[in-house]
Amino acid sequence: MEGLAQSGWAEREALEAARGLLFDWDGCVAVNNRILPSAARLIARHLERVAVITNNSTHLREDFVRILERNGLEIPEERIFTAGIEALHRVRDSGCTRVLMLSSTAMRRHALDLGIPLVREEPDLVLLMRDPRFTYAKLERAANALRDGARLVVANADRAHPGVGGRLVPETGALLAALLSCAGEYAPAPEMIGKPGPILFDRACKHLGIGPAEAVMIGDNPETDGEGALQFGIRPILIGGNSRLRMDDLLEPLAAE
Amino acid sequence: MEGLAQSGWAEREALEAARGLLFDWDGCVAVNNRILPSAARLIARHLERVAVITNNSTHLREDFVRILERNGLEIPEERIFTAGIEALHRVRDSGCTRVLMLSSTAMRRHALDLGIPLVREEPDLVLLMRDPRFTYAKLERAANALRDGARLVVANADRAHPGVGGRLVPETGALLAALLSCAGEYAPAPEMIGKPGPILFDRACKHLGIGPAEAVMIGDNPETDGEGALQFGIRPILIGGNSRLRMDDLLEPLAAE
């Protein structure tokens, strides 16, 4: 136990010194969109410095705000950065006029609100998110759109996220694997929005008015949160999984050492 | 043209000498299950020596017999070998008592006829074929079955086959890519039935009562038909695609050289 406490000391120091705390969502702040008690306590303590950056591509920012509020945590919508919403903004600004979108119904509705021109046939851009209504027919349409030269924007590359009882919840990356496999040689290089890419890290830091060196990234995924943050110059703090560190360790007071 | 004719000479000689002619189906004998005229002529000429071996996993053998009959070609059901049907036989004989099957409706019905115990939850075996009704929910069920230790039998690894106008038709391999991606570290090594594996080649040769060296494999896919046949000791004759050879070249009389 002493070893564990010691290993968390450097991380707690970094956390106290940081001007911005970026939190991942699934597996870190919440499981199945239920906030974990230790995450709630840590966020409450540092509320003013917190932003959420998540590869989620099925929910609106207001959904996250509501879930946080239920736990007494008031974080404005502008401090929630999701791969799905960033992808929509990217596509809206792309100039593409015919977009085939594979996504949840909520995201589809939001795309229409943003004025994104959604079509079923002859798209010039395919936008792929986690799509709980993914079908063989959609796969076929999207693969043939790529064959015919459409661009490909992908919200995130995660293959699964943990659900209730550790159950695998298929993610965008698993659907992407089917699409790239089917399109084969015709598949263009996908434009990836989520972590480990820089877009979400950059947006969050800019909004908080800080540089990467002034932020820490708290997450559970070594590739997306860990490598992604490092590549952007942010110090990652990995919890759970293969890391010995747990969220509770970050709650210990520095003085207790 | 002389060069083309010359390049076909060795293949025609091999074809005449062979005791068994194994034909691939999609892209070789038929496109979208319509028989190509040159294939019909070649099969008619060698009818007694012909077997069809195909990675198709959505149709019954009687479907192929009917399609051939419409073109005046009588080939008994026993000389049609499909990855889907072989996969069903494999699963029926596996001793598994709870099978989650992702397939076409026709294949599902045939599985029930064979007495295969199909379930939706807690399977001990996942059987994956080309499933035109593939959904996100099926992907989730199958991935979690693998996570919980189920075996995985896959009809074929093809990622797409050519449809009308060269349109991509998603194949079992594209669905497999999603499943393996989602299951990640939990995915077992799949038991592959179709070409390039030996099972279909072996079944066809045994039925014709010949050894591999006495057969030729006529197909369009360098990996499945070409490499698969070579590995089994069968001489492949590749037509279309990157091959300079076309089916018409195989119809030229040897004496014309």
Short mmCIF file of C-alpha atoms in Angstrom, two decimals:
data_model
loop_
_atom_site.label_atom_id
_atom_site.label_comp_id
_atom_site.label_asym_id
_atom_site.label_seq_id
_atom_site.Cartn_x
_atom_site.Cartn_y
_atom_site.Cartn_z
CA MET A 1 0.00 0.00 0.00
CA GLU A 2 2.87 2.32 0.75
CA GLY A 3 4.25 1.57 -2.71
CA LEU A 4 0.93 2.49 -4.29
CA ALA A 5 0.65 5.72 -2.30
CA GLN A 6 4.19 6.64 -3.29
CA SER A 7 3.54 5.91 -6.95
CA GLY A 8 0.57 8.29 -6.84
CA TRP A 9 2.50 11.12 -5.23
CA ALA A 10 4.11 12.44 -8.41
CA GLU A 11 0.75 12.33 -10.18
CA ARG A 12 -1.01 14.24 -7.40
CA GLU A 13 1.71 16.86 -7.49
CA ALA A 14 1.31 17.22 -11.27
CA LEU A 15 -2.45 17.43 -10.82
CA GLU A 16 -2.18 20.20 -8.21
CA ALA A 17 0.28 22.16 -10.33
CA ALA A 18 -1.71 21.89 -13.57
CA ARG A 19 -3.85 24.79 -14.76
CA GLY A 20 -6.13 22.46 -16.69
CA LEU A 21 -7.41 18.96 -15.89
CA LEU A 22 -8.68 17.06 -18.91
CA PHE A 23 -10.81 14.04 -18.03
CA ASP A 24 -11.67 11.13 -20.29
CA TRP A 25 -15.24 9.88 -19.85
CA ASP A 26 -15.89 6.14 -20.39
CA GLY A 27 -14.00 3.91 -17.97
CA CYS A 28 -12.62 6.98 -16.19
CA VAL A 29 -15.33 9.43 -15.09
CA ALA A 30 -18.23 7.11 -15.83
CA VAL A 31 -19.22 3.56 -16.71
CA ASN A 32 -22.35 3.25 -18.83
CA ASN A 33 -22.82 7.01 -18.24
CA ARG A 34 -23.04 6.60 -14.46
CA ILE A 35 -20.48 8.75 -12.69
CA LEU A 36 -18.02 6.94 -10.47
CA PRO A 37 -17.97 8.35 -6.89
CA SER A 38 -14.22 8.94 -6.76
CA ALA A 39 -14.31 10.74 -10.11
CA ALA A 40 -17.16 12.92 -8.87
CA ARG A 41 -15.15 13.89 -5.79
CA LEU A 42 -12.01 14.68 -7.78
CA ILE A 43 -13.91 16.76 -10.33
CA ALA A 44 -15.77 18.64 -7.57
CA ARG A 45 -12.47 19.57 -5.95
CA HIS A 46 -10.99 21.02 -9.14
CA LEU A 47 -14.19 22.10 -10.88
CA GLU A 48 -12.94 25.38 -12.32
CA ARG A 49 -10.02 23.75 -14.09
CA VAL A 50 -11.84 20.73 -15.51
CA ALA A 51 -12.70 19.90 -19.12
CA VAL A 52 -14.02 16.58 -20.42
CA ILE A 53 -12.54 15.23 -23.64
CA THR A 54 -14.04 12.00 -24.86
CA ASN A 55 -14.09 9.85 -27.98
CA ASN A 56 -17.82 9.41 -27.46
CA SER A 57 -19.69 9.85 -30.72
CA THR A 58 -23.28 9.07 -29.81
CA HIS A 59 -24.18 11.73 -27.26
CA LEU A 60 -24.70 15.49 -27.34
CA ARG A 61 -22.71 17.74 -25.02
CA GLU A 62 -25.91 18.61 -23.15
CA ASP A 63 -26.27 14.89 -22.29
CA PHE A 64 -22.93 14.98 -20.46
CA VAL A 65 -23.84 18.24 -18.73
CA ARG A 66 -27.06 16.65 -17.48
CA ILE A 67 -25.29 13.52 -16.23
CA LEU A 68 -22.73 15.67 -14.37
CA GLU A 69 -25.45 17.90 -12.94
CA ARG A 70 -27.24 14.91 -11.45
CA ASN A 71 -24.08 14.46 -9.38
CA GLY A 72 -24.01 18.12 -8.37
CA LEU A 73 -21.24 18.99 -10.83
CA GLU A 74 -21.87 22.11 -12.88
CA ILE A 75 -19.66 22.11 -15.95
CA PRO A 76 -20.70 24.31 -18.86
CA GLU A 77 -21.36 22.67 -22.23
CA GLU A 78 -18.41 24.56 -23.70
CA ARG A 79 -16.02 22.54 -21.59
CA ILE A 80 -17.20 19.19 -22.96
CA PHE A 81 -15.36 18.10 -26.10
CA THR A 82 -16.56 14.95 -27.86
CA ALA A 83 -15.22 13.26 -30.97
CA GLY A 84 -18.73 13.08 -32.40
CA ILE A 85 -19.47 16.79 -32.11
CA GLU A 86 -16.01 17.77 -33.36
CA ALA A 87 -16.52 15.47 -36.33
CA LEU A 88 -19.82 17.17 -37.11
CA HIS A 89 -18.16 20.59 -36.99
CA ARG A 90 -15.38 19.34 -39.25
CA VAL A 91 -17.88 18.00 -41.78
CA ARG A 92 -20.06 21.12 -41.63
CA ASP A 93 -16.99 23.24 -42.45
CA SER A 94 -15.69 20.84 -45.13
CA GLY A 95 -17.69 22.26 -47.99
CA CYS A 96 -18.98 18.78 -48.82
CA THR A 97 -22.51 18.91 -50.14
CA ARG A 98 -23.61 15.29 -49.93
CA VAL A 99 -22.85 13.50 -46.66
CA LEU A 100 -23.60 9.85 -45.87
CA MET A 101 -23.70 9.66 -42.08
CA LEU A 102 -23.58 6.46 -40.02
CA SER A 103 -24.45 7.40 -36.45
CA SER A 104 -26.96 7.36 -33.61
CA THR A 105 -30.32 9.00 -34.16
CA ALA A 106 -29.46 11.85 -31.76
CA MET A 107 -26.31 12.72 -33.69
CA ARG A 108 -28.16 12.52 -36.97
CA ARG A 109 -30.71 14.99 -35.69
CA HIS A 110 -27.93 17.28 -34.49
CA ALA A 111 -26.27 17.08 -37.91
CA LEU A 112 -29.48 18.26 -39.53
CA ASP A 113 -29.70 21.10 -36.97
CA LEU A 114 -26.20 22.14 -38.01
CA GLY A 115 -27.29 22.22 -41.65
CA ILE A 116 -25.23 19.23 -42.77
CA PRO A 117 -26.68 17.93 -46.06
CA LEU A 118 -27.37 14.25 -45.36
CA VAL A 119 -28.00 11.86 -48.26
CA ARG A 120 -28.29 8.10 -48.78
CA GLU A 121 -26.84 7.87 -52.28
CA GLU A 122 -23.86 9.37 -54.13
CA PRO A 123 -22.24 11.12 -51.16
CA ASP A 124 -19.00 13.07 -51.49
CA LEU A 125 -18.19 12.36 -47.84
CA VAL A 126 -18.83 9.42 -45.51
CA LEU A 127 -19.05 10.33 -41.82
CA LEU A 128 -18.68 7.34 -39.52
CA MET A 129 -19.54 7.36 -35.80
CA ARG A 130 -20.65 4.72 -33.35
CA ASP A 131 -23.89 3.61 -34.95
CA PRO A 132 -26.11 1.38 -32.80
CA ARG A 133 -28.25 0.89 -35.93
CA PHE A 134 -25.34 -0.22 -38.10
CA THR A 135 -26.43 -2.72 -40.75
CA TYR A 136 -25.08 -4.72 -43.67
CA ALA A 137 -26.94 -2.37 -46.04
CA LYS A 138 -25.21 0.68 -44.51
CA LEU A 139 -21.85 -1.06 -44.80
CA GLU A 140 -22.53 -1.73 -48.47
CA ARG A 141 -23.60 1.88 -49.16
CA ALA A 142 -20.58 3.34 -47.36
CA ALA A 143 -18.05 0.97 -48.97
CA ASN A 144 -19.35 1.74 -52.44
CA ALA A 145 -19.30 5.47 -51.70
CA LEU A 146 -15.59 5.14 -50.87
CA ARG A 147 -15.10 3.10 -54.04
CA ASP A 148 -16.66 6.00 -55.95
CA GLY A 149 -14.24 8.49 -54.41
CA ALA A 150 -15.96 9.88 -51.29
CA ARG A 151 -13.87 11.27 -48.40
CA LEU A 152 -13.97 9.44 -45.07
CA VAL A 153 -14.24 11.23 -41.72
CA VAL A 154 -14.24 9.00 -38.62
CA ALA A 155 -15.17 10.22 -35.14
CA ASN A 156 -12.88 7.82 -33.27
CA ALA A 157 -10.88 4.63 -33.67
CA ASP A 158 -11.85 2.89 -30.41
CA ARG A 159 -12.87 -0.71 -31.08
CA ALA A 160 -15.01 -1.20 -27.96
CA HIS A 161 -15.71 0.51 -24.68
CA PRO A 162 -16.49 -1.21 -21.40
CA GLY A 163 -20.18 -1.58 -20.57
CA VAL A 164 -22.01 -3.04 -17.59
CA GLY A 165 -20.10 -5.94 -16.04
CA GLY A 166 -17.21 -5.43 -18.43
CA ARG A 167 -19.41 -6.30 -21.39
CA LEU A 168 -17.96 -5.20 -24.74
CA VAL A 169 -19.81 -2.28 -26.32
CA PRO A 170 -18.88 -2.09 -30.01
CA GLU A 171 -17.32 1.25 -30.92
CA THR A 172 -16.75 3.19 -34.12
CA GLY A 173 -13.40 1.49 -34.73
CA ALA A 174 -15.04 -1.95 -35.05
CA LEU A 175 -17.44 -0.59 -37.67
CA LEU A 176 -14.49 1.13 -39.37
CA ALA A 177 -12.70 -2.23 -39.55
CA ALA A 178 -15.64 -3.67 -41.51
CA LEU A 179 -15.76 -0.64 -43.81
CA LEU A 180 -12.02 -0.58 -44.54
CA SER A 181 -12.03 -4.35 -45.03
CA CYS A 182 -14.93 -4.22 -47.48
CA ALA A 183 -13.62 -1.19 -49.42
CA GLY A 184 -10.13 -2.73 -49.52
CA GLU A 185 -7.86 -1.01 -52.02
CA TYR A 186 -10.54 1.64 -52.62
CA ALA A 187 -10.50 2.93 -49.03
CA PRO A 188 -8.99 6.40 -48.61
CA ALA A 189 -6.94 7.27 -45.52
CA PRO A 190 -9.61 8.14 -42.91
CA GLU A 191 -9.57 11.61 -41.35
CA MET A 192 -9.63 10.69 -37.65
CA ILE A 193 -11.08 13.21 -35.19
CA GLY A 194 -10.80 11.64 -31.72
CA LYS A 195 -7.90 10.75 -29.45
CA PRO A 196 -5.06 9.86 -29.90
CA GLY A 197 -5.18 12.61 -32.57
CA PRO A 198 -4.53 16.20 -31.47
CA ILE A 199 -7.90 17.80 -32.24
CA LEU A 200 -9.71 17.27 -28.91
CA PHE A 201 -6.60 18.05 -26.83
CA ASP A 202 -6.07 21.25 -28.81
CA ARG A 203 -9.68 22.41 -28.54
CA ALA A 204 -9.76 21.83 -24.76
CA CYS A 205 -6.46 23.60 -24.08
CA LYS A 206 -7.41 26.58 -26.23
CA HIS A 207 -10.76 26.89 -24.48
CA LEU A 208 -9.08 26.80 -21.06
CA GLY A 209 -6.53 29.34 -22.31
CA ILE A 210 -3.54 27.16 -21.45
CA GLY A 211 -0.66 25.45 -23.21
CA PRO A 212 -0.24 21.66 -23.31
CA ALA A 213 2.49 21.75 -20.64
CA GLU A 214 0.01 23.35 -18.22
CA ALA A 215 -2.51 20.50 -18.54
CA VAL A 216 -2.79 16.90 -17.36
CA MET A 217 -4.90 14.26 -19.07
CA ILE A 218 -6.63 11.79 -16.75
CA GLY A 219 -7.78 8.67 -18.58
CA ASP A 220 -7.76 4.88 -18.66
CA ASN A 221 -6.69 4.10 -22.20
CA PRO A 222 -2.91 3.90 -22.78
CA GLU A 223 -3.25 4.46 -26.53
CA THR A 224 -5.86 7.18 -26.80
CA ASP A 225 -5.42 9.04 -23.49
CA GLY A 226 -1.79 8.12 -22.79
CA GLU A 227 -0.02 8.24 -26.15
CA GLY A 228 -2.39 10.90 -27.46
CA ALA A 229 -1.65 13.28 -24.59
CA LEU A 230 2.10 12.65 -24.75
CA GLN A 231 2.19 13.36 -28.47
CA PHE A 232 0.43 16.66 -27.85
CA GLY A 233 2.81 17.58 -25.03
CA ILE A 234 0.31 16.95 -22.22
CA ARG A 235 1.25 14.86 -19.22
CA PRO A 236 -1.01 11.79 -19.05
CA ILE A 237 -2.17 10.28 -15.76
CA LEU A 238 -3.40 6.76 -16.47
CA ILE A 239 -5.74 5.10 -14.00
CA GLY A 240 -7.17 1.56 -13.88
CA GLY A 241 -6.36 -1.22 -16.34
CA ASN A 242 -2.66 -2.02 -16.42
CA SER A 243 -1.82 1.13 -14.44
CA ARG A 244 -1.23 0.60 -10.71
CA LEU A 245 -2.89 3.93 -10.08
CA ARG A 246 -6.57 4.23 -9.19
CA MET A 247 -8.79 7.29 -9.16
CA ASP A 248 -8.91 7.06 -5.33
CA ASP A 249 -5.14 7.55 -5.21
CA LEU A 250 -5.56 10.98 -6.80
CA LEU A 251 -7.86 12.01 -3.94
CA GLU A 252 -5.26 11.50 -1.21
CA PRO A 253 -4.02 14.84 0.18
CA LEU A 254 -0.43 15.69 -0.76
CA ALA A 255 0.40 16.41 2.89
CA ALA A 256 -0.38 12.80 3.90
CA GLU A 257 2.88 11.68 2.29
CA MET B 1 -3.26 -11.53 -79.62
CA GLU B 2 -0.78 -14.20 -80.57
CA GLY B 3 0.90 -13.67 -77.21
CA LEU B 4 -2.38 -14.15 -75.41
CA ALA B 5 -3.20 -17.30 -77.34
CA GLN B 6 0.27 -18.67 -76.63
CA SER B 7 -0.03 -17.91 -72.91
CA GLY B 8 -3.26 -19.89 -72.81
CA TRP B 9 -1.79 -22.94 -74.52
CA ALA B 10 -0.17 -24.48 -71.42
CA GLU B 11 -3.36 -23.92 -69.45
CA ARG B 12 -5.52 -25.56 -72.10
CA GLU B 13 -3.16 -28.51 -72.15
CA ALA B 14 -3.37 -28.83 -68.36
CA LEU B 15 -7.13 -28.55 -68.58
CA GLU B 16 -7.39 -31.34 -71.17
CA ALA B 17 -5.06 -33.59 -69.17
CA ALA B 18 -6.81 -33.07 -65.82
CA ARG B 19 -9.22 -35.68 -64.47
CA GLY B 20 -11.07 -33.06 -62.45
CA LEU B 21 -11.93 -29.42 -63.20
CA LEU B 22 -12.77 -27.36 -60.12
CA PHE B 23 -14.55 -24.11 -60.89
CA ASP B 24 -14.89 -21.10 -58.63
CA TRP B 25 -18.30 -19.40 -58.86
CA ASP B 26 -18.43 -15.61 -58.31
CA GLY B 27 -16.43 -13.65 -60.85
CA CYS B 28 -15.55 -16.87 -62.69
CA VAL B 29 -18.60 -18.95 -63.61
CA ALA B 30 -21.13 -16.27 -62.72
CA VAL B 31 -21.59 -12.62 -61.81
CA ASN B 32 -24.54 -11.94 -59.51
CA ASN B 33 -25.53 -15.59 -60.06
CA ARG B 34 -25.91 -15.16 -63.83
CA ILE B 35 -23.76 -17.63 -65.72
CA LEU B 36 -21.21 -16.13 -68.10
CA PRO B 37 -21.58 -17.56 -71.65
CA SER B 38 -17.94 -18.61 -72.00
CA ALA B 39 -18.07 -20.39 -68.63
CA ALA B 40 -21.24 -22.19 -69.68
CA ARG B 41 -19.54 -23.40 -72.88
CA LEU B 42 -16.42 -24.60 -71.06
CA ILE B 43 -18.43 -26.42 -68.39
CA ALA B 44 -20.67 -28.04 -71.02
CA ARG B 45 -17.61 -29.39 -72.85
CA HIS B 46 -16.16 -31.03 -69.72
CA LEU B 47 -19.37 -31.68 -67.78
CA GLU B 48 -18.45 -35.10 -66.39
CA ARG B 49 -15.24 -33.84 -64.79
CA VAL B 50 -16.59 -30.60 -63.29
CA ALA B 51 -17.11 -29.67 -59.65
CA VAL B 52 -17.90 -26.20 -58.30
CA ILE B 53 -16.07 -25.05 -55.18
CA THR B 54 -17.06 -21.64 -53.91
CA ASN B 55 -16.66 -19.51 -50.81
CA ASN B 56 -20.33 -18.59 -51.11
CA SER B 57 -22.05 -18.80 -47.73
CA THR B 58 -25.56 -17.56 -48.44
CA HIS B 59 -26.95 -20.08 -50.92
CA LEU B 60 -27.93 -23.74 -50.80
CA ARG B 61 -26.39 -26.24 -53.19
CA GLU B 62 -29.77 -26.68 -54.89
CA ASP B 63 -29.70 -22.95 -55.75
CA PHE B 64 -26.52 -23.47 -57.77
CA VAL B 65 -27.93 -26.60 -59.42
CA ARG B 66 -31.00 -24.61 -60.49
CA ILE B 67 -28.91 -21.73 -61.89
CA LEU B 68 -26.77 -24.19 -63.85
CA GLU B 69 -29.85 -26.06 -65.11
CA ARG B 70 -31.31 -22.86 -66.53
CA ASN B 71 -28.23 -22.84 -68.77
CA GLY B 72 -28.69 -26.48 -69.77
CA LEU B 73 -25.93 -27.70 -67.46
CA GLU B 74 -26.82 -30.70 -65.34
CA ILE B 75 -24.47 -30.99 -62.40
CA PRO B 76 -25.60 -33.04 -59.41
CA GLU B 77 -25.86 -31.29 -56.03
CA GLU B 78 -23.09 -33.56 -54.71
CA ARG B 79 -20.57 -31.86 -56.97
CA ILE B 80 -21.25 -28.38 -55.56
CA PHE B 81 -19.09 -27.52 -52.54
CA THR B 82 -19.78 -24.25 -50.74
CA ALA B 83 -18.05 -22.75 -47.72
CA GLY B 84 -21.42 -22.12 -46.10
CA ILE B 85 -22.65 -25.71 -46.32
CA GLU B 86 -19.26 -27.13 -45.27
CA ALA B 87 -19.30 -24.77 -42.29
CA LEU B 88 -22.74 -26.05 -41.31
CA HIS B 89 -21.55 -29.66 -41.51
CA ARG B 90 -18.49 -28.78 -39.42
CA VAL B 91 -20.65 -27.14 -36.75
CA ARG B 92 -23.22 -29.96 -36.77
CA ASP B 93 -20.40 -32.45 -36.11
CA SER B 94 -18.63 -30.25 -33.51
CA GLY B 95 -20.63 -31.40 -30.53
CA CYS B 96 -21.42 -27.79 -29.64
CA THR B 97 -24.86 -27.48 -28.13
CA ARG B 98 -25.49 -23.73 -28.30
CA VAL B 99 -24.71 -22.05 -31.61
CA LEU B 100 -25.03 -18.33 -32.37
CA MET B 101 -25.31 -18.11 -36.16
CA LEU B 102 -24.91 -14.96 -38.23
CA SER B 103 -26.11 -15.76 -41.74
CA SER B 104 -28.74 -15.38 -44.42
CA THR B 105 -32.26 -16.58 -43.68
CA ALA B 106 -31.91 -19.51 -46.11
CA MET B 107 -28.78 -20.78 -44.37
CA ARG B 108 -30.39 -20.35 -40.99
CA ARG B 109 -33.33 -22.47 -42.10
CA HIS B 110 -30.94 -25.11 -43.46
CA ALA B 111 -29.07 -25.14 -40.14
CA LEU B 112 -32.31 -25.90 -38.32
CA ASP B 113 -33.04 -28.69 -40.86
CA LEU B 114 -29.64 -30.17 -40.01
CA GLY B 115 -30.51 -30.11 -36.31
CA ILE B 116 -28.02 -27.42 -35.33
CA PRO B 117 -29.10 -25.96 -31.96
CA LEU B 118 -29.36 -22.21 -32.65
CA VAL B 119 -29.49 -19.78 -29.72
CA ARG B 120 -29.27 -16.01 -29.21
CA GLU B 121 -27.59 -15.98 -25.80
CA GLU B 122 -24.74 -17.85 -24.12
CA PRO B 123 -23.53 -19.79 -27.17
CA ASP B 124 -20.55 -22.14 -27.02
CA LEU B 125 -19.87 -21.52 -30.72
CA VAL B 126 -20.27 -18.51 -33.02
CA LEU B 127 -20.82 -19.37 -36.69
CA LEU B 128 -20.20 -16.44 -39.03
CA MET B 129 -21.27 -16.36 -42.68
CA ARG B 130 -22.19 -13.57 -45.07
CA ASP B 131 -25.14 -12.07 -43.28
CA PRO B 132 -27.18 -9.56 -45.31
CA ARG B 133 -29.06 -8.81 -42.09
CA PHE B 134 -25.91 -8.10 -40.07
CA THR B 135 -26.53 -5.48 -37.37
CA TYR B 136 -24.74 -3.68 -34.55
CA ALA B 137 -26.74 -5.79 -32.07
CA LYS B 138 -25.52 -9.03 -33.67
CA LEU B 139 -21.95 -7.73 -33.60
CA GLU B 140 -22.33 -7.00 -29.90
CA ARG B 141 -23.81 -10.44 -29.13
CA ALA B 142 -21.11 -12.27 -31.10
CA ALA B 143 -18.21 -10.24 -29.65
CA ASN B 144 -19.39 -10.86 -26.10
CA ALA B 145 -19.87 -14.56 -26.83
CA LEU B 146 -16.20 -14.71 -27.87
CA ARG B 147 -15.28 -12.77 -24.74
CA ASP B 148 -17.09 -15.43 -22.73
CA GLY B 149 -15.10 -18.22 -24.42
CA ALA B 150 -17.16 -19.36 -27.42
CA ARG B 151 -15.42 -20.99 -30.41
CA LEU B 152 -15.50 -19.14 -33.74
CA VAL B 153 -16.18 -20.88 -37.06
CA VAL B 154 -16.07 -18.66 -40.17
CA ALA B 155 -17.35 -19.74 -43.58
CA ASN B 156 -14.89 -17.65 -45.60
CA ALA B 157 -12.48 -14.75 -45.32
CA ASP B 158 -13.41 -12.89 -48.53
CA ARG B 159 -13.90 -9.20 -47.82
CA ALA B 160 -16.15 -8.43 -50.80
CA HIS B 161 -17.25 -10.01 -54.03
CA PRO B 162 -18.00 -8.20 -57.28
CA GLY B 163 -21.66 -7.34 -57.87
CA VAL B 164 -23.45 -5.66 -60.76
CA GLY B 165 -21.28 -3.02 -62.42
CA GLY B 166 -18.33 -3.90 -60.22
CA ARG B 167 -20.24 -2.78 -57.12
CA LEU B 168 -18.73 -4.08 -53.86
CA VAL B 169 -20.87 -6.72 -52.16
CA PRO B 170 -19.75 -7.05 -48.52
CA GLU B 171 -18.57 -10.55 -47.70
CA THR B 172 -18.08 -12.57 -44.54
CA GLY B 173 -14.50 -11.31 -44.11
CA ALA B 174 -15.67 -7.70 -43.73
CA LEU B 175 -18.07 -8.74 -40.96
CA LEU B 176 -15.27 -10.82 -39.43
CA ALA B 177 -13.06 -7.72 -39.38
CA ALA B 178 -15.66 -5.92 -37.25
CA LEU B 179 -16.03 -8.92 -34.95
CA LEU B 180 -12.30 -9.46 -34.42
CA SER B 181 -11.78 -5.73 -33.94
CA CYS B 182 -14.55 -5.51 -31.33
CA ALA B 183 -13.52 -8.67 -29.47
CA GLY B 184 -9.87 -7.59 -29.56
CA GLU B 185 -7.70 -9.62 -27.21
CA TYR B 186 -10.66 -11.91 -26.43
CA ALA B 187 -11.00 -13.16 -30.02
CA PRO B 188 -9.96 -16.79 -30.52
CA ALA B 189 -8.24 -17.90 -33.72
CA PRO B 190 -11.12 -18.41 -36.16
CA GLU B 191 -11.63 -21.86 -37.71
CA MET B 192 -11.78 -20.92 -41.40
CA ILE B 193 -13.69 -23.23 -43.77
CA GLY B 194 -13.42 -21.70 -47.25
CA LYS B 195 -10.58 -21.20 -49.69
CA PRO B 196 -7.61 -20.68 -49.44
CA GLY B 197 -7.92 -23.39 -46.73
CA PRO B 198 -7.79 -27.04 -47.84
CA ILE B 199 -11.30 -28.20 -46.86
CA LEU B 200 -13.22 -27.44 -50.08
CA PHE B 201 -10.36 -28.61 -52.33
CA ASP B 202 -10.13 -31.85 -50.36
CA ARG B 203 -13.86 -32.55 -50.42
CA ALA B 204 -14.11 -31.96 -54.19
CA CYS B 205 -11.10 -34.14 -55.05
CA LYS B 206 -12.30 -36.97 -52.82
CA HIS B 207 -15.77 -36.85 -54.37
CA LEU B 208 -14.28 -36.99 -57.88
CA GLY B 209 -12.02 -39.81 -56.75
CA ILE B 210 -8.83 -38.06 -57.81
CA GLY B 211 -5.63 -36.73 -56.23
CA PRO B 212 -4.74 -33.02 -56.19
CA ALA B 213 -2.22 -33.46 -59.01
CA GLU B 214 -5.01 -34.72 -61.26
CA ALA B 215 -7.12 -31.57 -60.83
CA VAL B 216 -7.02 -27.98 -62.02
CA MET B 217 -8.66 -25.07 -60.20
CA ILE B 218 -10.19 -22.40 -62.43
CA GLY B 219 -10.83 -19.17 -60.57
CA ASP B 220 -10.32 -15.41 -60.53
CA ASN B 221 -8.95 -14.77 -57.05
CA PRO B 222 -5.14 -15.05 -56.71
CA GLU B 223 -5.33 -15.57 -52.93
CA THR B 224 -8.25 -17.92 -52.48
CA ASP B 225 -8.25 -19.83 -55.80
CA GLY B 226 -4.58 -19.38 -56.74
CA GLU B 227 -2.64 -19.72 -53.48
CA GLY B 228 -5.25 -22.05 -52.00
CA ALA B 229 -5.00 -24.51 -54.89
CA LEU B 230 -1.19 -24.37 -54.97
CA GLN B 231 -0.97 -25.07 -51.25
CA PHE B 232 -3.17 -28.13 -51.74
CA GLY B 233 -1.11 -29.35 -54.69
CA ILE B 234 -3.67 -28.41 -57.34
CA ARG B 235 -2.65 -26.46 -60.43
CA PRO B 236 -4.51 -23.13 -60.48
CA ILE B 237 -5.66 -21.48 -63.71
CA LEU B 238 -6.38 -17.85 -62.97
CA ILE B 239 -8.63 -15.88 -65.30
CA GLY B 240 -9.59 -12.18 -65.36
CA GLY B 241 -8.28 -9.54 -62.98
CA ASN B 242 -4.50 -9.24 -63.14
CA SER B 243 -4.22 -12.47 -65.14
CA ARG B 244 -3.78 -12.03 -68.90
CA LEU B 245 -5.89 -15.12 -69.39
CA ARG B 246 -9.63 -14.94 -70.06
CA MET B 247 -12.23 -17.70 -69.94
CA ASP B 248 -12.54 -17.46 -73.76
CA ASP B 249 -8.87 -18.42 -74.10
CA LEU B 250 -9.63 -21.76 -72.45
CA LEU B 251 -12.20 -22.50 -75.17
CA GLU B 252 -9.73 -22.35 -78.06
CA PRO B 253 -9.01 -25.82 -79.49
CA LEU B 254 -5.52 -27.13 -78.77
CA ALA B 255 -5.03 -27.98 -82.46
CA ALA B 256 -5.38 -24.29 -83.43
CA GLU B 257 -1.89 -23.59 -82.08
#
